[in-house]
Coordinates of C-alpha atoms and ligand atoms in Angstrom, one line a residue:
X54 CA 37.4 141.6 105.2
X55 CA 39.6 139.4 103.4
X56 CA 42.0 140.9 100.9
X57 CA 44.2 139.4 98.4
X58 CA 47.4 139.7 97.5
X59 CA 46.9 141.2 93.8
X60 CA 43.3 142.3 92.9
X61 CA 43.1 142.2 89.7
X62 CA 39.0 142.4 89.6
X63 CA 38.6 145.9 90.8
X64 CA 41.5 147.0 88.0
X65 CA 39.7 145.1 85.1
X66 CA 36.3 147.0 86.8
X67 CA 37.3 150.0 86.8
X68 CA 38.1 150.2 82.9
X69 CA 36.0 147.6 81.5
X70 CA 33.9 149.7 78.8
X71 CA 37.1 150.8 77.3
X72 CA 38.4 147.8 77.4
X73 CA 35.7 145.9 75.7
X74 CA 35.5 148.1 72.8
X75 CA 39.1 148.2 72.2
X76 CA 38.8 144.2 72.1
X77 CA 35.4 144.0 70.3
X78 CA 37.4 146.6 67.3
X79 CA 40.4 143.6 67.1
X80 CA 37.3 140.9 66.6
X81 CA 35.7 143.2 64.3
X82 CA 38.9 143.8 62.0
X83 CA 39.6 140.3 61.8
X84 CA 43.5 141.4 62.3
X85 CA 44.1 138.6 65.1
X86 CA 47.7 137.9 64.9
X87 CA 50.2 141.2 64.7
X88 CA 48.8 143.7 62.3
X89 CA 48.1 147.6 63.6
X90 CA 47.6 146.9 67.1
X91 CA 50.6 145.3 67.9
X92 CA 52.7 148.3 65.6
X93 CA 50.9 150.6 67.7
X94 CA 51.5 149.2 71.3
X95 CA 55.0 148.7 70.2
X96 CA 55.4 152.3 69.1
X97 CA 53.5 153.8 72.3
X98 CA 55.1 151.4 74.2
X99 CA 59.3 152.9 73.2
X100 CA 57.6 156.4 73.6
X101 CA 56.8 155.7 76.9
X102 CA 60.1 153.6 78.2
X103 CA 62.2 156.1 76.0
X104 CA 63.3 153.3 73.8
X105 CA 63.8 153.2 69.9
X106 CA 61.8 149.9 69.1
X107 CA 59.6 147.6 71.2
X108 CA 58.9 144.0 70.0
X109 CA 56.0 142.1 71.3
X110 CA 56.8 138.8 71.8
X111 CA 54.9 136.1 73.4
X112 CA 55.8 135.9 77.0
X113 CA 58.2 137.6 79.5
X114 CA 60.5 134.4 79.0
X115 CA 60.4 134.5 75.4
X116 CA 61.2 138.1 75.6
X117 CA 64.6 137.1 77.4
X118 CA 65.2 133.6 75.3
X119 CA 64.8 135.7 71.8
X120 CA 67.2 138.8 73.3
X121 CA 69.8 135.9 74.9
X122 CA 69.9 134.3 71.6
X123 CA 70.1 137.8 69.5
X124 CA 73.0 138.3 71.4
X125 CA 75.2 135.4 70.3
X126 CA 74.1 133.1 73.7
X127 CA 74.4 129.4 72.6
X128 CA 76.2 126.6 73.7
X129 CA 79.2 127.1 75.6
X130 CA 78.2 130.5 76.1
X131 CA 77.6 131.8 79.7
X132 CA 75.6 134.3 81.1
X133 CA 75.3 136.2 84.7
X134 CA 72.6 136.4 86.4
X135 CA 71.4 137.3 90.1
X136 CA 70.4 133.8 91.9
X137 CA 67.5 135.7 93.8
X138 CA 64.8 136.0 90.5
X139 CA 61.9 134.7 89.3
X140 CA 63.4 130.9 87.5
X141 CA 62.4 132.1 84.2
X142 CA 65.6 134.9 84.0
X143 CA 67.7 131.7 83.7
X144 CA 65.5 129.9 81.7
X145 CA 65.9 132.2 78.7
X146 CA 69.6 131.2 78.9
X147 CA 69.2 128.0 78.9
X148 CA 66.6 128.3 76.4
X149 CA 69.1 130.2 73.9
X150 CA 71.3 126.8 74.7
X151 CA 73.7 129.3 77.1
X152 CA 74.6 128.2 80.8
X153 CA 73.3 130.8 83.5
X154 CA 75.8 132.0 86.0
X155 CA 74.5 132.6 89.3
X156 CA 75.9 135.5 91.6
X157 CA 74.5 136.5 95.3
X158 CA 72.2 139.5 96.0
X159 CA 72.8 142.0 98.6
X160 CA 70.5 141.8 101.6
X161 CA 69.1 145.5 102.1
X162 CA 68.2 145.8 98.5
X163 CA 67.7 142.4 97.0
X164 CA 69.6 143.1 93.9
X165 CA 72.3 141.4 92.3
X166 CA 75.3 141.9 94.4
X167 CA 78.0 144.0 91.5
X168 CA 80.5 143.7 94.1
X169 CA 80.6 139.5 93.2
X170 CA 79.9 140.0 89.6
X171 CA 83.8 140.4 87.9
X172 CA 84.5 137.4 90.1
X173 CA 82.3 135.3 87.8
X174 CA 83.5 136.6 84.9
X175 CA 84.8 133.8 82.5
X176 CA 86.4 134.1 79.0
X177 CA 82.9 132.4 77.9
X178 CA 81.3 135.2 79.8
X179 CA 79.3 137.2 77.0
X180 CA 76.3 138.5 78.4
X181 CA 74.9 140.2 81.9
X182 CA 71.6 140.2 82.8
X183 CA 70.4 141.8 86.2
X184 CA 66.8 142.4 87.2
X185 CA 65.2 144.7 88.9
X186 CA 63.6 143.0 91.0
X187 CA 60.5 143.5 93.1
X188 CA 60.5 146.8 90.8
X189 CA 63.8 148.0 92.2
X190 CA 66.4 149.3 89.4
X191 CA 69.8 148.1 89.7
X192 CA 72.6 151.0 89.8
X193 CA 72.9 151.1 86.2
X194 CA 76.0 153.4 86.3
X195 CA 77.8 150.7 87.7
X196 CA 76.4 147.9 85.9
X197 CA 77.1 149.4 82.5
X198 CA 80.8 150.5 83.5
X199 CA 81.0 146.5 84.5
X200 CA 80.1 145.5 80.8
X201 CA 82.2 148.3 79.3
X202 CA 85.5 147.3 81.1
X203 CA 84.5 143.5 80.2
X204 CA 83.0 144.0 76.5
X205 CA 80.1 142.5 77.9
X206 CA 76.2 142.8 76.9
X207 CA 74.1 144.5 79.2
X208 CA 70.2 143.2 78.9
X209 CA 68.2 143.7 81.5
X210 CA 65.2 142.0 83.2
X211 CA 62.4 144.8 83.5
X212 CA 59.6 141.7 84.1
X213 CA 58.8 143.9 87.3
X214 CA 59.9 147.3 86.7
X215 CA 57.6 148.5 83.7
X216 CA 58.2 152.5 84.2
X217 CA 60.7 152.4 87.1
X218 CA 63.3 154.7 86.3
X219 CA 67.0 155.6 87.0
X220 CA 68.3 159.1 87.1
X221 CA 65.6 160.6 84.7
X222 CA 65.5 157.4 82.5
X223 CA 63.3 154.6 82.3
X224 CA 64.4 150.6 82.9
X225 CA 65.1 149.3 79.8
X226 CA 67.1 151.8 77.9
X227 CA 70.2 150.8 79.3
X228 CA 70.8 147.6 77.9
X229 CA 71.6 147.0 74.8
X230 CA 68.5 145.0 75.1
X231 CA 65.7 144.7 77.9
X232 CA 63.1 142.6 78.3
X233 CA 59.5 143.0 79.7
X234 CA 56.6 140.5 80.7
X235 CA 52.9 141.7 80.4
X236 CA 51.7 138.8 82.7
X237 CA 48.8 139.3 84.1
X238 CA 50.1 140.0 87.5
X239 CA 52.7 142.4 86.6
X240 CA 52.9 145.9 87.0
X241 CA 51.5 146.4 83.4
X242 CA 49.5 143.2 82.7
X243 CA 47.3 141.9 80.0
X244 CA 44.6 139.2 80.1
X245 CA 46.8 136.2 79.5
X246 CA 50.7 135.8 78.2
X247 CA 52.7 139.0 76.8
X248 CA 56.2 140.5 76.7
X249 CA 58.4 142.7 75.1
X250 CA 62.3 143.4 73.9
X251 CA 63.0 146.6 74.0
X252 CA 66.0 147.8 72.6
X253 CA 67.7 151.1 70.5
X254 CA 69.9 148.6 68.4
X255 CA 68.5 148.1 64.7
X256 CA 70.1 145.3 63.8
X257 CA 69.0 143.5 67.0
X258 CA 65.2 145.0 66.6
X259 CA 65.3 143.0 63.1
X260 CA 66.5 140.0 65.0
X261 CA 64.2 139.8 67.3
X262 CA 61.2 140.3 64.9
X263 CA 62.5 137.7 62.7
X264 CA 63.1 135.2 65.7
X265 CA 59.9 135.6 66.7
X266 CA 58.6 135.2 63.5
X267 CA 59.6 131.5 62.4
X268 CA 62.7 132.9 61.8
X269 CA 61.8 135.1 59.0
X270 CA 62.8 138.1 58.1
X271 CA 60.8 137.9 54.7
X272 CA 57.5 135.8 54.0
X273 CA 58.5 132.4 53.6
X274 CA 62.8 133.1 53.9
X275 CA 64.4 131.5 56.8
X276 CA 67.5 132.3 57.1
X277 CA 67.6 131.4 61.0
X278 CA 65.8 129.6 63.1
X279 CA 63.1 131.2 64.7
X280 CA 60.1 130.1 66.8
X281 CA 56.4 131.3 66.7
X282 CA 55.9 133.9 69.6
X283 CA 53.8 137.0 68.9
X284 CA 52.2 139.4 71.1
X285 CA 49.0 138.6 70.7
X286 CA 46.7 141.3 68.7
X287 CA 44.0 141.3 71.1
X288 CA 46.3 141.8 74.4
X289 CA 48.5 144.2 72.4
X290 CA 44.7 146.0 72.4
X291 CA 44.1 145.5 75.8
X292 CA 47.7 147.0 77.0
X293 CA 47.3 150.2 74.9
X294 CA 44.2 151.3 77.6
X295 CA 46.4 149.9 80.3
X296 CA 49.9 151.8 79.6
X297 CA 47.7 155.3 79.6
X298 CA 47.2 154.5 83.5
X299 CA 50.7 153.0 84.3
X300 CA 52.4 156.3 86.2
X301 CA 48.9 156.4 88.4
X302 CA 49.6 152.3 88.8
X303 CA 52.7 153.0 89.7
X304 CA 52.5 156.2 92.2
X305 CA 49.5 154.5 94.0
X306 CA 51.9 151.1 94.7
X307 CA 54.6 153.6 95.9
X308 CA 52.5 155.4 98.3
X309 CA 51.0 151.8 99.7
X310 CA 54.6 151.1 100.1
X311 CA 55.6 154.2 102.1
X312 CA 52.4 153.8 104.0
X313 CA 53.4 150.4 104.9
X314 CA 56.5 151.5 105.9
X315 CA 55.6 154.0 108.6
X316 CA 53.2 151.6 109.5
X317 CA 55.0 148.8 110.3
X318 CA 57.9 150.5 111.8
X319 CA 59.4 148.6 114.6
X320 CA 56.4 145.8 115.0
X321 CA 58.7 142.4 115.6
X322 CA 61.3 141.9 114.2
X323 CA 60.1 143.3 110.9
X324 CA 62.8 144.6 108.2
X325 CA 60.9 146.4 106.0
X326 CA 62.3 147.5 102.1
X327 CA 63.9 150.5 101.6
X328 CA 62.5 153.1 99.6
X329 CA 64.8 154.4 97.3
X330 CA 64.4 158.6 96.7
X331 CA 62.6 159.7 92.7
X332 CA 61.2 157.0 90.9
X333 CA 63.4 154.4 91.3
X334 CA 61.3 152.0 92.3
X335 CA 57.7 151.0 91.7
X336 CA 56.8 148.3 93.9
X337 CA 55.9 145.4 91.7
X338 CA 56.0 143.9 95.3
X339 CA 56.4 145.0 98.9
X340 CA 58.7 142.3 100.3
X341 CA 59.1 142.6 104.6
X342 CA 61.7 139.8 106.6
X343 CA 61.1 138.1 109.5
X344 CA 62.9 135.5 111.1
X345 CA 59.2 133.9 112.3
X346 CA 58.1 133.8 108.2
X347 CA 56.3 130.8 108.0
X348 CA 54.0 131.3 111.0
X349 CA 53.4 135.1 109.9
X350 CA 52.4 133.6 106.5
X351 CA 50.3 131.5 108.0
X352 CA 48.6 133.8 110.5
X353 CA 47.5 135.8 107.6
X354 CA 46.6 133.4 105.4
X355 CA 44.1 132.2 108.0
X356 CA 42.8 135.5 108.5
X357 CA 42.4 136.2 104.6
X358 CA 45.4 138.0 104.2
X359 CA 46.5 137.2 100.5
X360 CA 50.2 137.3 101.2
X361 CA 52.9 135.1 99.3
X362 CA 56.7 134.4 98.6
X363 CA 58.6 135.9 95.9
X364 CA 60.4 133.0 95.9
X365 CA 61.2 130.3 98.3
X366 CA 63.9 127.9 96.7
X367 CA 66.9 129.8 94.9
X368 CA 67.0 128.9 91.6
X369 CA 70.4 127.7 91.8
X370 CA 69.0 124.8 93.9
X371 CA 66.3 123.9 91.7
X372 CA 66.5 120.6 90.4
X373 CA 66.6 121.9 86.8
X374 CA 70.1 123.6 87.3
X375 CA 71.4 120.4 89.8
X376 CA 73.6 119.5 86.8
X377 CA 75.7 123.2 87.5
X378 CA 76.5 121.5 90.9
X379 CA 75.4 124.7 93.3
X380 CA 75.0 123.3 96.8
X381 CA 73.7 124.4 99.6
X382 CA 75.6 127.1 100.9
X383 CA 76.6 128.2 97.4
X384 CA 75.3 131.5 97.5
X385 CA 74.5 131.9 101.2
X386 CA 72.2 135.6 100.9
X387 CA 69.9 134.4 98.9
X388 CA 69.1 131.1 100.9
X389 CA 68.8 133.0 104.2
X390 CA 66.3 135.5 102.0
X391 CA 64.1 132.6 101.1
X392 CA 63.7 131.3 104.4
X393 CA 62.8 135.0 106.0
X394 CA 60.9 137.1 103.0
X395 CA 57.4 137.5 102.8
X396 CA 55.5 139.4 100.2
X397 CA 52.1 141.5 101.6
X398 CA 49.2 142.9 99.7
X399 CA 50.3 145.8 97.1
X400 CA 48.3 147.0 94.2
X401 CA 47.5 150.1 92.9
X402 CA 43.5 149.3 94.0
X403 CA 44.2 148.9 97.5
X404 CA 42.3 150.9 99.9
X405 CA 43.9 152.8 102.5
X406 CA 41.4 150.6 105.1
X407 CA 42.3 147.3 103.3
X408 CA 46.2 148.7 104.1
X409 CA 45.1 148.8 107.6
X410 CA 43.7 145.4 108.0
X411 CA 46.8 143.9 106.6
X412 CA 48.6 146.2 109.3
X413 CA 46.8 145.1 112.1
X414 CA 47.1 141.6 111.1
X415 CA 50.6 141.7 110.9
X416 CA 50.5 143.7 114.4
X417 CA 47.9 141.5 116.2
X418 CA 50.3 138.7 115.7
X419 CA 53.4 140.0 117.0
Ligands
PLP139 C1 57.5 137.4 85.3 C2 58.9 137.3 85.2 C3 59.5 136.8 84.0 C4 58.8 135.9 83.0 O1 57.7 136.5 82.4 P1 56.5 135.6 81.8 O2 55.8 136.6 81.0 O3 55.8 135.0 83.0 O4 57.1 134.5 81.0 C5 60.9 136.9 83.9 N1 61.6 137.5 84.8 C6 61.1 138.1 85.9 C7 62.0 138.8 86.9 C8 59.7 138.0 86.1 O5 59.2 138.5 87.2

């Protein structure tokens, strides 16, 4: 049996009907770019985060390049960030014309390390932007009393943490903007590029919609420069029959994690994730270490074990940020995490006997 690391085929399956009427009702009203749809995602979309406005934009970077640059990030401006991410957090700094500031995670939790974070604090310092990552939330208590002390924005990264919550409220109605991708792969995906700003602030909600709008506020009034990045109508469709299912996503990943866990229990050298109590995490992935990585990777790869690596070069090595002079050695964490994570099946599909091939896989080779 060979199982892959996100099935996306049995999801898509098991909701198709509804699915193809809600997209055959966007070809039928001829409504292809924003319109209805995309009003209505956005407003059942802030009902379910807890949120004032959503604004579909189109891409999780996008999401993050539009909130960076609502927020007054341009040149000269920089902006924190954990180095242990998927690239494109940074990206939407440098996008807005901002320099991203890298700071180290901690090891049990993979989060953005708060203890290094006023360290990096500069007088060009204007934004934070931490990300809960793997669908972890960041202790958001602590985070926001950082940005009070410092008069610092708070946006958050919620690419992986669609519902994940923090005492009794959802990821992304802490900062004073947070953004969201609806890639495909992620916990709330569509059938091709999406994301979202989320955010309780008015004045930045109009922002946004005008950014992502050419700029315009008004038809054919320009008053900033914007860009061209809409939710698309027909995904904004397709993520209205998905969000209905998202807690039932979400508690099956949780339970594959916890079954995981007791599973794997002292096989190797295995460190397995921590699972936080309540519903503070959902498990976008279900990230183990080992100091024998590469040859576990490759031991399940060759026995069709979809299994991956969320993310093997720090992004404060990659050659696009070599002109902010990070060596390495630089942020010493999350190196040694690159070399030793390894991501294993998880989606909310999985079968409690495709959990137990992975298991024995894993167990069969230590
Ligand atoms: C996926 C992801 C993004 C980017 O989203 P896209 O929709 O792929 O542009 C940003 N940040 C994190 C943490 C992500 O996982």
């Amino acid at each position: 049996m060979s199982i892959p690391l996100v099935d996306l085929k049995t999801q898509t399956g098991s909701m198709k009907e509804e699915l193809m009427e809600r997209i055959s009702s966007v070809l039928d009203s001829c409504q292809y770019v924003l319109g209805n749809e995309v009003k209505e995602f956005e407003a059942e979309f802030s009902k379910y985060i807890g949120c004032e406005y959503t604004i579909g934009v189109g891409s999780g970077t996008d999401a993050l390049h539009l909130a960076f640059r609502a927020a007054g990030v341009g040149p000269g401006v920089e902006v924190i960030v954990p180095a242990h991410t998927f690239i494109a957090t940074a990206l939407g700094v440098s996008m807005a014309g901002g320099t991203p500031v890298f700071v180290d995670v901690n090891e049990n939790d993979f989060l953005m390390d708060l203890d290094q974070v006023e360290k990096k604090i500069t007088p060009r310092t204007k934004v934070i932007a931490p990300v809960h990552l793997y669908g972890r939330v960041i202790d958001l208590d602590r985070m926001r009393a950082i940005c009070e002390k410092h008069k610092l924005i708070l946006i958050e990264d919620a690419a992986q943490a669609h519902g994940a919550q923090w005492k009794g409220h959802r990821a992304g109605t802490f900062g004073r903007m947070s953004c969201f991708s609806f890639f495909p792969g992620k916990n709330l995906g569509a059938f091709g590029d999406g994301g979202a700003v989320t955010t309780n602030d008015l004045g930045m909600k109009e922002k946004i919609e005008a950014l992502r709008n050419y700029g315009s506020p008004q038809k054919y009034h320009h008053p900033v420069f914007g860009t061209n990045s809409r939710l698309d109508t027909i995904q904004a469709a397709i993520l209205r029959v998905k969000l209905r299912r998202l807690d039932g996503f979400n508690n099956a990943r949780r339970e594959l994690a916890a079954g995981y866990n007791k599973k794997l229990a002292s096989v190797g050298d295995l460190i397995l994730p921590e699972i936080p109590s309540g519903e503070s995490h959902v498990f976008h992935l279900y990230v183990i270490r080992t100091k024998r990585r590469d040859q576990l990777l490759k031991h399940l790869n060759d026995k069709g074990v979809g299994a991956g690596i969320h993310y093997p070069f720090p992004c404060h090595l990659q050659g696009a940020y070599s002109h902010l002079g990070y060596k390495e050695g630089s942020l010493p964490v999350t190196e040694k995490l690159a070399k030793e994570i390894l991501s294993l099946p998880v989606y909310p599909e999985m079968t409690m006997a495709q959990q137990d091939v992975v298991v024995k896989t894993v167990q069969e080779f230590f």
